[in-house]
Amino acid sequence: MNIDTIDPADLGPRLDKAAKALKAVDPPPEISGAWNTLIDFYDQFGVAFNNLDLTDAAASGKLGEALTKLQANAQKLAGASQEVAQYASKNCTG
């Protein structure tokens, strides 16, 4: 997904879809914590963009607050992504 070409109104539903796809997977115990971190990120990010009203300055402010909160967790998200990727490269074929 190239975020630069997505209409902001479509981003929330796409993030919701990604969260649903992650929730449908039963991850191996070794990465279940990282997997849940990814789910939480997509859930929170989806909520932020689902509530976006580009014509409402107050709503834009709320989005900014949500993005600031998500940005504060960026290192945790990056670590979770790396953990899942490393597990997949070692244990998944195909």
XYZ file of C-alpha atoms in Angstrom:
94
model
C 0.000 0.000 0.000
C 1.541 3.286 -1.100
C 0.223 5.766 1.428
C 1.095 8.742 -0.812
C -1.538 7.772 -3.394
C -4.403 6.932 -1.026
C -7.328 9.294 -0.542
C -7.363 10.114 3.205
C -11.042 9.106 3.307
C -10.040 5.587 2.181
C -7.234 5.158 4.684
C -9.399 4.313 7.712
C -11.262 1.461 5.982
C -7.997 0.089 4.569
C -6.410 0.100 8.008
C -9.511 -1.596 9.439
C -9.180 -4.281 6.769
C -5.522 -4.799 7.664
C -6.400 -5.100 11.367
C -9.108 -7.673 10.580
C -6.638 -9.688 8.503
C -4.117 -9.666 11.359
C -6.799 -10.669 13.866
C -7.739 -13.647 11.687
C -4.262 -15.139 12.135
C -3.307 -17.248 15.116
C 0.357 -16.276 15.441
C 2.986 -18.591 16.861
C 3.502 -18.034 20.595
C 7.022 -16.714 19.962
C 5.653 -13.609 18.221
C 2.173 -13.268 19.696
C 3.123 -10.153 21.674
C 4.577 -8.452 18.598
C 1.558 -9.537 16.568
C -0.795 -7.938 19.086
C 1.256 -4.734 18.949
C 0.677 -4.619 15.185
C -3.051 -5.234 15.641
C -3.269 -2.437 18.213
C -1.479 -0.052 15.863
C -3.772 -0.765 12.916
C -6.851 -0.550 15.158
C -5.830 2.811 16.641
C -4.651 4.251 13.340
C -7.860 3.079 11.639
C -10.010 4.742 14.298
C -8.065 7.989 13.887
C -8.634 8.055 10.142
C -12.219 6.774 10.267
C -13.084 9.811 12.381
C -11.344 12.215 10.035
C -13.424 15.045 8.650
C -11.175 17.207 6.512
C -13.725 20.037 6.622
C -13.752 20.236 10.436
C -10.780 21.930 12.088
C -11.586 20.355 15.473
C -11.598 16.884 13.931
C -8.254 17.610 12.303
C -6.921 18.549 15.728
C -8.129 15.241 17.139
C -6.379 13.452 14.299
C -3.205 15.329 15.157
C -3.490 14.205 18.774
C -4.021 10.595 17.703
C -1.061 10.736 15.332
C 1.142 12.198 18.063
C 0.167 9.326 20.348
C 0.861 6.798 17.610
C 4.177 8.439 16.802
C 5.183 8.100 20.450
C 4.754 4.342 19.999
C 6.670 4.229 16.702
C 9.696 2.526 18.240
C 7.499 -0.183 19.755
C 5.788 -0.658 16.390
C 9.113 -0.838 14.552
C 10.382 -3.430 17.027
C 7.248 -5.531 16.630
C 7.461 -5.342 12.842
C 11.105 -6.368 12.919
C 10.381 -9.255 15.290
C 7.638 -10.620 13.022
C 9.804 -10.167 9.904
C 12.758 -11.965 11.499
C 10.539 -14.830 12.609
C 9.041 -15.116 9.144
C 12.427 -15.108 7.411
C 13.667 -17.916 9.688
C 10.537 -20.035 9.877
C 8.362 -19.441 6.819
C 9.107 -20.753 3.353
C 7.564 -19.961 0.034
